[in-house]
PDB file of C-alpha atoms and ligand atoms in Angstrom:
ATOM      1  CA  UNK A   1     -29.377   5.239  10.218  1.00  0.00           C
ATOM      2  CA  UNK A   2     -25.705   5.415   9.255  1.00  0.00           C
ATOM      3  CA  UNK A   3     -23.191   2.682  10.043  1.00  0.00           C
ATOM      4  CA  UNK A   4     -19.449   2.909  10.462  1.00  0.00           C
ATOM      5  CA  UNK A   5     -16.934   0.422   9.100  1.00  0.00           C
ATOM      6  CA  UNK A   6     -13.211   0.621   9.753  1.00  0.00           C
ATOM      7  CA  UNK A   7     -11.545  -2.343   8.012  1.00  0.00           C
ATOM      8  CA  UNK A   8      -8.023  -1.191   8.852  1.00  0.00           C
ATOM      9  CA  UNK A   9      -6.172   1.189  11.090  1.00  0.00           C
ATOM     10  CA  UNK A  10      -3.017   3.203  10.511  1.00  0.00           C
ATOM     11  CA  UNK A  11      -1.868   5.579   7.819  1.00  0.00           C
ATOM     12  CA  UNK A  12       1.306   7.032   6.369  1.00  0.00           C
ATOM     13  CA  UNK A  13       1.790  10.717   5.745  1.00  0.00           C
ATOM     14  CA  UNK A  14       1.708  11.188   1.997  1.00  0.00           C
ATOM     15  CA  UNK A  15       1.503  14.944   1.385  1.00  0.00           C
ATOM     16  CA  UNK A  16       1.923  18.368   2.957  1.00  0.00           C
ATOM     17  CA  UNK A  17      -1.743  18.155   3.924  1.00  0.00           C
ATOM     18  CA  UNK A  18      -0.828  15.446   6.428  1.00  0.00           C
ATOM     19  CA  UNK A  19       1.574  17.700   8.351  1.00  0.00           C
ATOM     20  CA  UNK A  20      -0.802  18.327  11.271  1.00  0.00           C
ATOM     21  CA  UNK A  21      -2.780  15.083  11.104  1.00  0.00           C
ATOM     22  CA  UNK A  22      -4.171  14.400  14.566  1.00  0.00           C
ATOM     23  CA  UNK A  23      -4.050  10.606  14.413  1.00  0.00           C
ATOM     24  CA  UNK A  24      -0.244  10.524  14.556  1.00  0.00           C
ATOM     25  CA  UNK A  25      -0.147  12.665  17.678  1.00  0.00           C
ATOM     26  CA  UNK A  26      -2.811  10.587  19.419  1.00  0.00           C
ATOM     27  CA  UNK A  27      -1.145   7.308  18.488  1.00  0.00           C
ATOM     28  CA  UNK A  28       2.199   8.603  19.700  1.00  0.00           C
ATOM     29  CA  UNK A  29       0.706   9.217  23.162  1.00  0.00           C
ATOM     30  CA  UNK A  30      -0.400   5.567  23.204  1.00  0.00           C
ATOM     31  CA  UNK A  31       2.930   4.250  21.864  1.00  0.00           C
ATOM     32  CA  UNK A  32       1.186   3.071  18.699  1.00  0.00           C
ATOM     33  CA  UNK A  33       2.976   3.219  15.347  1.00  0.00           C
ATOM     34  CA  UNK A  34       0.516   4.956  13.016  1.00  0.00           C
ATOM     35  CA  UNK A  35       2.624   3.917  10.027  1.00  0.00           C
ATOM     36  CA  UNK A  36       1.834   0.273  10.731  1.00  0.00           C
ATOM     37  CA  UNK A  37      -1.300  -0.360   8.677  1.00  0.00           C
ATOM     38  CA  UNK A  38      -3.223  -3.393   9.908  1.00  0.00           C
ATOM     39  CA  UNK A  39      -6.604  -5.015   9.401  1.00  0.00           C
ATOM     40  CA  UNK A  40      -9.042  -4.557  12.257  1.00  0.00           C
ATOM     41  CA  UNK A  41     -11.294  -7.211  13.774  1.00  0.00           C
ATOM     42  CA  UNK A  42     -14.099  -5.648  11.687  1.00  0.00           C
ATOM     43  CA  UNK A  43     -12.390  -6.268   8.329  1.00  0.00           C
ATOM     44  CA  UNK A  44     -15.029  -8.793   7.174  1.00  0.00           C
ATOM     45  CA  UNK A  45     -17.958  -7.237   9.019  1.00  0.00           C
ATOM     46  CA  UNK A  46     -20.058  -6.320   5.911  1.00  0.00           C
ATOM     47  CA  UNK A  47     -20.400 -10.011   4.988  1.00  0.00           C
ATOM     48  CA  UNK A  48     -20.964 -11.222   8.552  1.00  0.00           C
ATOM     49  CA  UNK A  49     -24.445 -12.021   9.786  1.00  0.00           C
ATOM     50  CA  UNK A  50     -26.087 -11.950  13.180  1.00  0.00           C
ATOM     51  CA  UNK A  51     -27.742 -15.016  14.704  1.00  0.00           C
ATOM     52  CA  UNK A  52     -31.081 -13.955  13.215  1.00  0.00           C
ATOM     53  CA  UNK A  53     -29.603 -13.980   9.684  1.00  0.00           C
ATOM     54  CA  UNK A  54     -29.440 -10.241   9.108  1.00  0.00           C
ATOM     55  CA  UNK A  55     -26.188  -8.563   8.164  1.00  0.00           C
ATOM     56  CA  UNK A  56     -24.220  -6.879  10.921  1.00  0.00           C
ATOM     57  CA  UNK A  57     -23.767  -3.767   8.748  1.00  0.00           C
ATOM     58  CA  UNK A  58     -27.136  -2.397   7.775  1.00  0.00           C
ATOM     59  CA  UNK A  59     -27.770  -1.209   4.226  1.00  0.00           C
ATOM     60  CA  UNK A  60     -27.709   2.517   3.744  1.00  0.00           C
ATOM     61  CA  UNK A  61     -25.121   5.141   4.513  1.00  0.00           C
ATOM     62  CA  UNK A  62     -21.813   3.631   5.706  1.00  0.00           C
ATOM     63  CA  UNK A  63     -18.949   5.795   6.904  1.00  0.00           C
ATOM     64  CA  UNK A  64     -15.793   4.034   5.749  1.00  0.00           C
ATOM     65  CA  UNK A  65     -12.258   4.297   7.070  1.00  0.00           C
ATOM     66  CA  UNK A  66     -12.777   6.968   9.671  1.00  0.00           C
ATOM     67  CA  UNK A  67      -9.477   7.308  11.533  1.00  0.00           C
ATOM     68  CA  UNK A  68      -9.621   5.185  14.636  1.00  0.00           C
ATOM     69  CA  UNK A  69      -8.361   5.804  18.092  1.00  0.00           C
ATOM     70  CA  UNK A  70      -6.556   2.680  19.162  1.00  0.00           C
ATOM     71  CA  UNK A  71      -7.203   1.267  22.587  1.00  0.00           C
TER      72      UNK A  71
HETATM   73  S1  SF4 B 101      -5.243  10.177   7.900  1.00  0.00           S
HETATM   74 FE1  SF4 B 101      -3.680  11.736   8.268  1.00  0.00          FE
HETATM   75  S2  SF4 B 101      -1.750  10.852   7.514  1.00  0.00           S
HETATM   76 FE2  SF4 B 101      -3.466   9.674   6.639  1.00  0.00          FE
HETATM   77  S3  SF4 B 101      -3.857  10.636   4.637  1.00  0.00           S
HETATM   78 FE3  SF4 B 101      -5.263  11.569   6.146  1.00  0.00          FE
HETATM   79  S4  SF4 B 101      -4.189  13.394   6.868  1.00  0.00           S
HETATM   80 FE4  SF4 B 101      -2.663  12.077   5.860  1.00  0.00          FE
END
């Protein structure tokens, strides 16, 4: 089973390919500055363990840095 890990949120447009990037539009609706790149609460998640001693992020496929929708 795949896991997801988003250690930061935010991004800055860096090329023509970013012209229609959806995260800027969504963040704008929520008055969030996409250009402000910040660590998330999950930044250290891969080294964190659960009470039973197993890692919170399971080994295997991990999707990294998928653009997040802020809340
Ligand atoms: S997330 Fe958007 S702004 Fe950031 S690099 Fe990708 S396309 Fe560009």
